[in-house]
Short mmCIF file of C-alpha atoms in Angstrom, two decimals:
data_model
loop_
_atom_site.label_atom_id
_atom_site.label_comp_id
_atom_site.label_asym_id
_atom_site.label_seq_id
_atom_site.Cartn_x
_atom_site.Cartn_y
_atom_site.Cartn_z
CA UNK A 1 95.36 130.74 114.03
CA UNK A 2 99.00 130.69 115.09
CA UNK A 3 98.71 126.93 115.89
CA UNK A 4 101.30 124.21 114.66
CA UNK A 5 100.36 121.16 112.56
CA UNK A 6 102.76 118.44 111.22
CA UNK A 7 101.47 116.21 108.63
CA UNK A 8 102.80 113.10 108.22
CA UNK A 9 102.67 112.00 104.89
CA UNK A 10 102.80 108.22 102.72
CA UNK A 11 101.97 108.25 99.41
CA UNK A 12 104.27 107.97 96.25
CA UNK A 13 102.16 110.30 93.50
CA UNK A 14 101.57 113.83 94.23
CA UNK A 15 98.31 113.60 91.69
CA UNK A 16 96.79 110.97 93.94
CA UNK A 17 93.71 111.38 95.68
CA UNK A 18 95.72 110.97 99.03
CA UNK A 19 98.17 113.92 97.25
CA UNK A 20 94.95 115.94 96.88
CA UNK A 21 93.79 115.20 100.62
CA UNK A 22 97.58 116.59 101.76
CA UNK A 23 96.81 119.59 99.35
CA UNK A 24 93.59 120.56 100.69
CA UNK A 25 95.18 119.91 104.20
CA UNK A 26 98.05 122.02 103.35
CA UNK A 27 95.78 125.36 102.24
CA UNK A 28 92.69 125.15 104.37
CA UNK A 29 94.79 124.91 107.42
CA UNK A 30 97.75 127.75 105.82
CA UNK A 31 94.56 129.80 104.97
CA UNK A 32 92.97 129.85 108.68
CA UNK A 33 96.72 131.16 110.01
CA UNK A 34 98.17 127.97 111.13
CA UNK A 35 101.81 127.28 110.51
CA UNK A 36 102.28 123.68 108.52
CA UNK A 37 104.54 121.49 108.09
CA UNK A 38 104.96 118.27 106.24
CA UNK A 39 107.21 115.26 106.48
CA UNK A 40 106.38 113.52 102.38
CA UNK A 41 108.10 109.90 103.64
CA UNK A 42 108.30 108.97 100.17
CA UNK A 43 110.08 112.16 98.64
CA UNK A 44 112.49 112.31 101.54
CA UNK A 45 113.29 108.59 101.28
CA UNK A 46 112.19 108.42 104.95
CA UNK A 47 114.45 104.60 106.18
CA UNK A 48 111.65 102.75 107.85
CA UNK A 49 114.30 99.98 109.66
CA UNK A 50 115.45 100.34 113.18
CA UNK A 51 118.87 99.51 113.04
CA UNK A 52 122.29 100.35 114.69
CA UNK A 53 122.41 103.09 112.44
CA UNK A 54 120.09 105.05 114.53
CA UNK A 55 122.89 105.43 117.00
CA UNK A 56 125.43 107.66 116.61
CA UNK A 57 128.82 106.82 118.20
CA UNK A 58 129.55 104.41 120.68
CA UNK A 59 126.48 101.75 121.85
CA UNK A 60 125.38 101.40 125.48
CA UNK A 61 126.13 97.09 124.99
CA UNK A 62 127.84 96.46 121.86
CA UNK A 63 127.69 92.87 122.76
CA UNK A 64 124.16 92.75 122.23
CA UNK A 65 121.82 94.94 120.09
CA UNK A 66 118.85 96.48 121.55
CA UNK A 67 117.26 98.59 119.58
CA UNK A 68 114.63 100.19 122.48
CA UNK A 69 117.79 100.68 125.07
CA UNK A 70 120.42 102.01 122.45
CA UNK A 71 117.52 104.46 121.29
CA UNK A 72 116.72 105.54 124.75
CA UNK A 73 120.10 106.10 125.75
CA UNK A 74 121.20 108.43 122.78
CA UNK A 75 118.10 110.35 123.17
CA UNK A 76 119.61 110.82 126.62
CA UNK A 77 123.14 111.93 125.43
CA UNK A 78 121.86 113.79 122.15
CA UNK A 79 123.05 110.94 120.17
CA UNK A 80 120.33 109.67 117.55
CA UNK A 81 120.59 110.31 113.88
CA UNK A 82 120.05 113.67 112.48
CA UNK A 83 117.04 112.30 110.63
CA UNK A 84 115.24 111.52 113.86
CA UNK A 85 116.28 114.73 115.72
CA UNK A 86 114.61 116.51 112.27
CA UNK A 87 110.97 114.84 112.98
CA UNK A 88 111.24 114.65 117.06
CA UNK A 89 111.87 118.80 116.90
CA UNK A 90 108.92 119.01 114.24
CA UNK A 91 106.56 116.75 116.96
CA UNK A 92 107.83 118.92 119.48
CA UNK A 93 106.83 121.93 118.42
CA UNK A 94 103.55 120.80 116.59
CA UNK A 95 99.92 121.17 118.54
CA UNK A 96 98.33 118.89 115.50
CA UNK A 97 99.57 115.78 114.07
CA UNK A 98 98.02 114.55 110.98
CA UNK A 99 98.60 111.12 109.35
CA UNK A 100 97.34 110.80 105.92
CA UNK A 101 97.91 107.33 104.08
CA UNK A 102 96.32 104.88 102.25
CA UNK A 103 95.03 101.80 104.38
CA UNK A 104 97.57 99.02 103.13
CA UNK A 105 96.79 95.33 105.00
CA UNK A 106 94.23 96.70 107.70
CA UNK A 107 97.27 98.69 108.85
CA UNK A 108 99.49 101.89 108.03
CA UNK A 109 102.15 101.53 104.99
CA UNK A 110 105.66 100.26 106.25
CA UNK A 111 107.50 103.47 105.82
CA UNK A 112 104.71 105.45 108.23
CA UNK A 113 105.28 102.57 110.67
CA UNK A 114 108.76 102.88 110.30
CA UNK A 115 108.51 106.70 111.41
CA UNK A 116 106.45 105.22 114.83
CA UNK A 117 109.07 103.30 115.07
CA UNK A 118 112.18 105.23 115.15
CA UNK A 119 111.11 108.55 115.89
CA UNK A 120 108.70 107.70 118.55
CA UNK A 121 111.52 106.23 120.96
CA UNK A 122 111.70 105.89 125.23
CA UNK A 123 112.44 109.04 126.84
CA UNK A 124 110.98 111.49 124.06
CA UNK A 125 107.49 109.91 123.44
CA UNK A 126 107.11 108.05 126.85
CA UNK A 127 109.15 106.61 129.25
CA UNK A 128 109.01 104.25 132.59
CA UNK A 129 105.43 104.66 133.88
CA UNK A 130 105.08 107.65 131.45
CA UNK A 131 102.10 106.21 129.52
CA UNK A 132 99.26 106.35 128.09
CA UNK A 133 97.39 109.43 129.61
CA UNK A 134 100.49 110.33 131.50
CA UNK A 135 102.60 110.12 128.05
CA UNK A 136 105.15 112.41 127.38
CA UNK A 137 103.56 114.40 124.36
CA UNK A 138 100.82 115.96 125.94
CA UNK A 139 98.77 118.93 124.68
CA UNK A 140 98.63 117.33 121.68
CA UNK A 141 96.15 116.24 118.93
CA UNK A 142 96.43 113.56 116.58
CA UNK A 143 94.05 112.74 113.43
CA UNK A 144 94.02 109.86 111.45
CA UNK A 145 93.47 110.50 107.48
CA UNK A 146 93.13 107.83 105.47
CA UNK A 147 91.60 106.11 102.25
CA UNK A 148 90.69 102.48 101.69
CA UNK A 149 90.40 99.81 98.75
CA UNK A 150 86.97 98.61 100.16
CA UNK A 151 83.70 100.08 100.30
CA UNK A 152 82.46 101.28 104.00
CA UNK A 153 80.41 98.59 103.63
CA UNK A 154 83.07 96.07 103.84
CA UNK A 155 83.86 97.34 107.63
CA UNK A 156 81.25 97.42 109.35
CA UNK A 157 80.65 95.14 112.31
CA UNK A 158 79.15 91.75 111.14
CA UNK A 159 81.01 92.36 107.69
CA UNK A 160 84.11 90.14 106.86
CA UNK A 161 86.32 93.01 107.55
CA UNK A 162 85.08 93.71 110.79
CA UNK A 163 83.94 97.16 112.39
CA UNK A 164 86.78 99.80 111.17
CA UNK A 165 87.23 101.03 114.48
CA UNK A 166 88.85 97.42 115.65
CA UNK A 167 91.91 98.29 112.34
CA UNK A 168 92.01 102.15 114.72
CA UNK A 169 92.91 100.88 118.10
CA UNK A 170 96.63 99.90 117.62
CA UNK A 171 97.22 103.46 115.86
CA UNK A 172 95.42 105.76 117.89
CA UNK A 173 95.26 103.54 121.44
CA UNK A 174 98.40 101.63 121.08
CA UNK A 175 100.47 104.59 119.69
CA UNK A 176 99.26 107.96 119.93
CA UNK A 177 97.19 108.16 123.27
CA UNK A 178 100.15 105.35 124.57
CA UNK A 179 102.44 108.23 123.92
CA UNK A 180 99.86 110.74 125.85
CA UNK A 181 98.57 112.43 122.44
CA UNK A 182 94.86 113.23 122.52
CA UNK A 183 93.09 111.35 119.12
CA UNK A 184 90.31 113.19 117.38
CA UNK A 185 87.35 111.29 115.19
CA UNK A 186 89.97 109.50 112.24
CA UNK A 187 88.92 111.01 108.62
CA UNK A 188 88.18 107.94 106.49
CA UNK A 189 87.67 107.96 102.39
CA UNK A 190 86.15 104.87 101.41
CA UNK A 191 87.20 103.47 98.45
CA UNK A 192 88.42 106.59 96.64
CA UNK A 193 89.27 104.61 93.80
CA UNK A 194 85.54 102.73 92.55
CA UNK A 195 83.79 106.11 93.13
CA UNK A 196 82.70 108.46 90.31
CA UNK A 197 84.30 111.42 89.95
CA UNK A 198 81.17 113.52 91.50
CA UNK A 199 81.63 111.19 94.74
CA UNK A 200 85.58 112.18 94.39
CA UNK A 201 84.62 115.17 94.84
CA UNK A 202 82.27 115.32 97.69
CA UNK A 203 84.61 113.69 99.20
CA UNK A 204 87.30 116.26 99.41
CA UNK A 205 84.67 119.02 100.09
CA UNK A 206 84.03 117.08 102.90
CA UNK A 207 87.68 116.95 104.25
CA UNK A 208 87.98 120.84 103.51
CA UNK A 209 84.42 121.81 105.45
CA UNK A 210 85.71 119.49 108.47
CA UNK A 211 88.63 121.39 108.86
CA UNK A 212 87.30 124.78 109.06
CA UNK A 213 85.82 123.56 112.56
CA UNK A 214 88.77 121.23 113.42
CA UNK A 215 89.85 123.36 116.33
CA UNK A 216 86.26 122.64 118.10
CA UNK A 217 86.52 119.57 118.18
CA UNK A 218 86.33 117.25 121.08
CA UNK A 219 89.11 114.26 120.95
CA UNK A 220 87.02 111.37 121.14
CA UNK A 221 87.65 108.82 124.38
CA UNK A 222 90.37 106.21 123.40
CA UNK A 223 89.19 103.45 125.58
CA UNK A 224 88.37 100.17 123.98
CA UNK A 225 84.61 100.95 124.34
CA UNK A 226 84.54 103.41 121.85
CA UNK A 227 87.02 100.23 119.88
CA UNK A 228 85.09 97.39 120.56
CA UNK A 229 81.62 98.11 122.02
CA UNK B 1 108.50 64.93 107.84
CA UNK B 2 109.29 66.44 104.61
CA UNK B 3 107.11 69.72 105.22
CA UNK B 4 108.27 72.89 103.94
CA UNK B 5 108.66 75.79 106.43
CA UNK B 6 109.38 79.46 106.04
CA UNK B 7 110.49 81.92 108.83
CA UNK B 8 110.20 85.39 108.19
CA UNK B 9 112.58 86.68 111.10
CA UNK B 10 112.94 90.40 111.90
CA UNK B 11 115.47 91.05 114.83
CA UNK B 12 118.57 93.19 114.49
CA UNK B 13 120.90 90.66 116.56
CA UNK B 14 121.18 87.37 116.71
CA UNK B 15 121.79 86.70 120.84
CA UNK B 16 118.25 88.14 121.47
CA UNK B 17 115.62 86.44 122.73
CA UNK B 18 114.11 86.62 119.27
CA UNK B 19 117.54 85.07 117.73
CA UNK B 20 117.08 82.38 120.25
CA UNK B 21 113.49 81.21 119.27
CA UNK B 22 114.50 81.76 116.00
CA UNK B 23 117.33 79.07 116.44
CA UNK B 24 115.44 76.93 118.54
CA UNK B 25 112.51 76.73 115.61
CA UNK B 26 115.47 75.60 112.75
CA UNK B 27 116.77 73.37 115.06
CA UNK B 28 113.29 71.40 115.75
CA UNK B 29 111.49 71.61 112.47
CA UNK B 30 115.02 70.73 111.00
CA UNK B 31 115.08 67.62 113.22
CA UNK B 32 111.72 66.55 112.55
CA UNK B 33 112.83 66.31 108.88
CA UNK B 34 111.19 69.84 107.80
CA UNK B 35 113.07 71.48 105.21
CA UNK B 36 113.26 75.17 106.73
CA UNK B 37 113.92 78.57 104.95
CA UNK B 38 114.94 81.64 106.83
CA UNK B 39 114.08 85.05 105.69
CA UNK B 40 116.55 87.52 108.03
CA UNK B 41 114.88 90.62 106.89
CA UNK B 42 117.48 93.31 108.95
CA UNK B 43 120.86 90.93 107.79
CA UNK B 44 119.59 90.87 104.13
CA UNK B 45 118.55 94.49 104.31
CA UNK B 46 114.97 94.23 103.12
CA UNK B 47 113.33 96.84 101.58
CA UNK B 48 110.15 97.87 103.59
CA UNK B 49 109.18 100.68 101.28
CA UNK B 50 106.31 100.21 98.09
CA UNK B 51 107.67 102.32 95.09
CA UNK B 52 108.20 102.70 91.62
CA UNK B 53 111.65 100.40 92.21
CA UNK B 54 109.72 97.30 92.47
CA UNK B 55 108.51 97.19 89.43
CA UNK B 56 110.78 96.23 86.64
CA UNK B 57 110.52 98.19 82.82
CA UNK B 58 107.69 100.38 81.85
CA UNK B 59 104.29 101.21 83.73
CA UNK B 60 101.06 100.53 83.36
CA UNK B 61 100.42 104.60 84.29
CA UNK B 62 103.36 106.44 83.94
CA UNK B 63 101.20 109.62 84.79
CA UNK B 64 99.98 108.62 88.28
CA UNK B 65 101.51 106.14 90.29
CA UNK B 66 99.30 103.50 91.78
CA UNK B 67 101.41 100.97 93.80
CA UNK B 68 98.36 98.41 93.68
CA UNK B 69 97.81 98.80 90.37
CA UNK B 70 101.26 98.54 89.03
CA UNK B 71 102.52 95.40 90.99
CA UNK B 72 99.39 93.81 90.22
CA UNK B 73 99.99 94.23 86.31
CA UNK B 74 104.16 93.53 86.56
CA UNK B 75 103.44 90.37 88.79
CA UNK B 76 101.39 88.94 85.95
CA UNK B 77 103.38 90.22 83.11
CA UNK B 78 106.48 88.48 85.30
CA UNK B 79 107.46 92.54 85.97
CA UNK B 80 108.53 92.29 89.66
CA UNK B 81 111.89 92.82 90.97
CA UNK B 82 113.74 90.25 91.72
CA UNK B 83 113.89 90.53 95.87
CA UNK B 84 110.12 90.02 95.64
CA UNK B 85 110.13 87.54 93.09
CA UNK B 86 112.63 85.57 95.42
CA UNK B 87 110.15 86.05 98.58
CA UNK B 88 106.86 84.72 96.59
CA UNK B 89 108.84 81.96 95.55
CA UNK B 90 109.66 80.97 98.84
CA UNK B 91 106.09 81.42 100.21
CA UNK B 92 104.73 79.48 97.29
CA UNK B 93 106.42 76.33 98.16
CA UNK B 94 106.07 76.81 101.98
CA UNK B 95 103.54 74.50 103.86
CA UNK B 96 103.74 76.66 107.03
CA UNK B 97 105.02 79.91 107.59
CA UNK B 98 106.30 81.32 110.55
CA UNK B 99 106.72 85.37 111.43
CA UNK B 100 109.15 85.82 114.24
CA UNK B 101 109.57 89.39 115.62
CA UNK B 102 109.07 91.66 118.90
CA UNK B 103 106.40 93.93 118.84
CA UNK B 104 106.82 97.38 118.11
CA UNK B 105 103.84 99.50 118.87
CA UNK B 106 100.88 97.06 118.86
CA UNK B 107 102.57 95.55 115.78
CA UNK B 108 104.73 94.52 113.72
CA UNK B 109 108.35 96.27 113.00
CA UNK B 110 108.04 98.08 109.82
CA UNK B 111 110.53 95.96 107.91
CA UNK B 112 108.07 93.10 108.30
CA UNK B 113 105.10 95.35 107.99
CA UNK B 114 107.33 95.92 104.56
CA UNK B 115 107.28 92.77 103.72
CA UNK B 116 103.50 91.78 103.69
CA UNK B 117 103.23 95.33 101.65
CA UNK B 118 105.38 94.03 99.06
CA UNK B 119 105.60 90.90 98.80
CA UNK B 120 101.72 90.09 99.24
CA UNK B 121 100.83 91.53 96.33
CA UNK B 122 97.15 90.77 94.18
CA UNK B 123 97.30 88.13 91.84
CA UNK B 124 100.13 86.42 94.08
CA UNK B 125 98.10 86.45 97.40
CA UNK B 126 94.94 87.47 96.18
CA UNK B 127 92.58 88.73 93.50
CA UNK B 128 89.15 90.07 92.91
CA UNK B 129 86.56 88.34 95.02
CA UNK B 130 89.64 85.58 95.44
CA UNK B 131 90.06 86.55 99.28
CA UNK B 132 89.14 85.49 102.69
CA UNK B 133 88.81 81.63 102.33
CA UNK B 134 88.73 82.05 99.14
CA UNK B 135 92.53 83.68 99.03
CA UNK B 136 95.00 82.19 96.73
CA UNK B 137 97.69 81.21 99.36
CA UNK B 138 95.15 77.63 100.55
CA UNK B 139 96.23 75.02 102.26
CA UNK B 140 99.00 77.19 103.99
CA UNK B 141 99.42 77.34 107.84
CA UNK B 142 100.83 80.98 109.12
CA UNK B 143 102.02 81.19 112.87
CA UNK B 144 103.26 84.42 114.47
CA UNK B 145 105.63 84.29 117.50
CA UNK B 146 106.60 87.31 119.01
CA UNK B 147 107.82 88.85 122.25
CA UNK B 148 106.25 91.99 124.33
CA UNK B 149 108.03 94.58 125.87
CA UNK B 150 104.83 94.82 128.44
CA UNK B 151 104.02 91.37 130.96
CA UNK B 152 101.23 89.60 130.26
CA UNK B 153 98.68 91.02 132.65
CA UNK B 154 99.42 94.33 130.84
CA UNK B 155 97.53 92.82 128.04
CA UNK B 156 94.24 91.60 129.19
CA UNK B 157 91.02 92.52 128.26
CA UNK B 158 90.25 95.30 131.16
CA UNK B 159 93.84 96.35 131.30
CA UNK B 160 94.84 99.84 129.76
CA UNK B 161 96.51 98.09 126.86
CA UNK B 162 92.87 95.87 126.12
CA UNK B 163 93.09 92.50 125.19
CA UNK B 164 96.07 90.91 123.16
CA UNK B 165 93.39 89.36 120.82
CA UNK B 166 92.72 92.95 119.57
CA UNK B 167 96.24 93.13 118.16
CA UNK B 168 96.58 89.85 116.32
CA UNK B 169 92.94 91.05 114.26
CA UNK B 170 94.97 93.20 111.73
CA UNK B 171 97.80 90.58 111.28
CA UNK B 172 96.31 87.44 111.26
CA UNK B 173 92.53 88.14 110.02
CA UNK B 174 93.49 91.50 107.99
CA UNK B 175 96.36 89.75 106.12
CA UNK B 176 97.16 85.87 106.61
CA UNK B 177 93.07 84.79 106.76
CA UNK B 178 92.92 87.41 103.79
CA UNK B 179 95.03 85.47 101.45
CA UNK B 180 93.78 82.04 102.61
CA UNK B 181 96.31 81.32 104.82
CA UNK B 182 95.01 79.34 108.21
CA UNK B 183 96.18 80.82 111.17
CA UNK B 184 97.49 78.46 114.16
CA UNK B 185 97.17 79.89 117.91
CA UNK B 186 99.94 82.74 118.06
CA UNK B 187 103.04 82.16 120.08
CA UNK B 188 103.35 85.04 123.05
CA UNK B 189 106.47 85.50 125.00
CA UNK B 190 105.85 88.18 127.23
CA UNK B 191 108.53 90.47 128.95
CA UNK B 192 111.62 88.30 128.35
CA UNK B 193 113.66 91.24 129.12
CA UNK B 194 112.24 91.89 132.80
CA UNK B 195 111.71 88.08 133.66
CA UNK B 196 114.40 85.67 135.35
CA UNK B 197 117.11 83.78 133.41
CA UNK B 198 115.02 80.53 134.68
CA UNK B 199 111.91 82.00 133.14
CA UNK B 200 113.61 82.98 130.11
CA UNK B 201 114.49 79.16 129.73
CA UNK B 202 111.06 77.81 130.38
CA UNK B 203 109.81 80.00 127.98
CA UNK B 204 112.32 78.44 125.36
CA UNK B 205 112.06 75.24 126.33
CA UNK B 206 108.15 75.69 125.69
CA UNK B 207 108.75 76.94 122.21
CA UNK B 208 110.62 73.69 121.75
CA UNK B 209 107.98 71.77 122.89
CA UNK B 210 105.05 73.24 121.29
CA UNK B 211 106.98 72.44 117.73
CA UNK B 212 107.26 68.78 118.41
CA UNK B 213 103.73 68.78 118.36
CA UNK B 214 102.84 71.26 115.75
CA UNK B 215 101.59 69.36 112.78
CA UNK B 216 99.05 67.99 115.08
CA UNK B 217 97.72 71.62 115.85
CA UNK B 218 94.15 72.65 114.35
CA UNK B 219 93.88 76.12 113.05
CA UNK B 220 91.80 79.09 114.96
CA UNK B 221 88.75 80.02 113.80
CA UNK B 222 89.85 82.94 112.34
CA UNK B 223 86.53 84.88 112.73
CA UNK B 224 85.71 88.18 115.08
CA UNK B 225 84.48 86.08 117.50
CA UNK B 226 87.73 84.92 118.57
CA UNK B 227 89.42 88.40 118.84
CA UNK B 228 86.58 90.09 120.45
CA UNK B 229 84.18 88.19 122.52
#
C-alpha cells in the first residue's frame, strides 16, 4: 500500500492475452493501494532509435556523433527530449518496475529495447564505476512478465532452446541489476497461444494470486549461477 | 569471388569506429570481387517497431491483432510492406551476412533488434517445425561484429559482466541458427573508445585481415556447449 509501480508495456492489441496480463496487473496492484502507472509503447508511439534527436540544442562534438556522451551530457545540463525526461521521472519515482511483453527472437520486442536504450542513459541509470550493485537506481525492484510462442518444454536445459534462464541474463543481469535495480523471480506464460482456454485461464489466476504476495518477495541473486548453473 | 554479401549496419555516424569497420568490410569484400549490399538502418530511418503498418490491405483478424499471425499470412499472400519486402529480398540473395553495430545493453541497438523482428518473419525465415537446421535461410553464413563499451577482461567468465559467450546465445543461436543460418566466430572489438590511436589501428587492420581469409572460415558449432561450457 502506498508503493509506486511503473509498468512498462509492448504489445499492440489491448484484447491480447499480454493486454489481459497488464489488466490484471493494473487492478490487483490499484486494489492493494499501490499507485500505477503505465508507459503502453505501442499507443504512445514510443521512438525506439537513439539518434541526435535525443539531444536538445547544441551537441557536446558535433563533429562526431556519440550517442552514449551526447546523452550523458544533456542529462547533465537538463537537455534530453521531453519524451525521455517523461519515463526517467516515472523510474524515478517508481519502487516496482514491471516489463510485460511477448518473447520476440529469445529477446524483448525492439520498441521495449528501444526504451533501455534511450531512457536508461549514463548519469541517470549508472555512471563511471556506478554499476551493477552500486548502480544508480537503487531501492528498486524489477520483474520480468512475459509470454512465449514455445512450450516450457522447449527451454529447458538440454532442449534446443536452451534453459530459459540463459534468454534472462542480458535483461535482468546486463540491464536492470547493471543499473543497481534488484530483479525478482521473472513471470513466464508459456505458450499462451496453443493452450485451451481452461489453461488461459489458470494462467492469469496465477499472475493475480502471485501478486497479492509480491511485496514478500525475496529478489532472487543475479549472479550467473542462478543463469548458468 | 562473385559471393553476395549483406551488411546490416546500425551506427548513427559515419567517422565512428563502427563507420570505419563498416568501410573497411566494403572495401575488402568489394576487392575480393564480392558484390556487397549495405543496409544503413539509422541513415534510411528503419522502422524498429512490429504493427499493423507492415502489413499491406485487410487482416487476417481485424478483431485482435496478432503481429505473428498477420505477417505470416501477408508474407505469403505477397501482403508485406514494401521496406520489408526490400530487406527479405536482399537477405534472400545474400551468401553471407554481416551485422555491424556497438552493443547497447548486452545487445543489440533496438533498430537492429527491429530489424530481425520484422524482417525475419515465418514463412520467410522459418515455419512450423522448419527451424533450427532445418530453418529456411540454408546455406547462409551470418557474422556479427560489434564493439563494447567495457574492455575485454570485463567480459570473462568470472567477471561481474560473465562471459561474452552468454551474450551472443540470444543473437546467434536464438535467431541466425534459428532460421538456418551458420554462424562464423563473432568479431569483438573491445573498448575502442578508451584504447590508443595505435590500438585502434591494429584492431582495424585485423578486421582487414580476418576478411581476406573469410571464405576459408568454418562455421561454430552453434550448440550450448559453445556458449556455456
Amino acid at each position: 500500500p502506498g508503493k509506486k509501480v511503473l509498468i512498462v508495456y509492448a504489445h499492440q492489441e489491448p484484447k491480447s492475452f499480454n493486454g489481459a496480463l497488464l489488466k490484471i496487473a493494473v487492478e490487483e496492484l490499484t486494489k492493494q493501494g499501490c499507485s500505477v502507472t503505465v508507459s503502453d509503447l505501442y499507443a504512445m508511439q514510443f521512438e525506439p532509435r537513439a539518434t541526435r534527436n535525443d539531444i536538445v540544442g547544441h551537441l557536446h562534438n558535433s563533429e562526431a556523433f556519440n550517442y552514449g556522451v551526447e546523452t550523458w551530457e544533456a542529462y547533465k545540463r537538463g537537455g534530453l527530449s521531453k519524451d525521455l525526461v517523461e519515463e526517467q521521472k516515472k523510474v524515478q519515482e517508481a519502487d516496482l518496475l514491471i516489463f510485460q511483453f511477448p518473447l520476440f527472437w529469445f529477446n524483448m520486442p525492439a520498441i521495449l529495447k528501444g526504451w533501455m536504450d534511450r531512457v536508461l542513459v549514463q548519469g541517470f541509470a549508472y555512471d563511471l564505476s556506478k554499476a551493477y550493485d552500486g548502480g544508480l537506481l537503487q531501492d528498486k525492484l524489477s520483474l520480468f512478465s512475459f509470454t512465449t510462442g514455445g512450450g516450457q518444454e522447449m527451454y529447458s536445459k538440454g532442449s534446443i532452446s536452451g534453459d530459459i534462464r540463459y534468454i534472462l541474463w542480458p535483461m535482468q543481469h546486463g540491464i536492470m541489476h547493471f543499473c543497481g535495480v534488484k530483479v525478482l523471480e521473472p513471470h513466464i506464460c508459456y505458450a499462451p497461444e496453443n493452450v485451451s482456454e481452461e489453461k488461459r485461464k489458470e494462467m492469469l489466476a496465477a499472475w493475480t494470486q502471485r501478486l497479492k504476495n509480491l511485496w514478500k518477495e525475496e529478489p532472487i541473486d543475479c549472479s550467473p549461477d542462478w543463469y548458468f548453473k
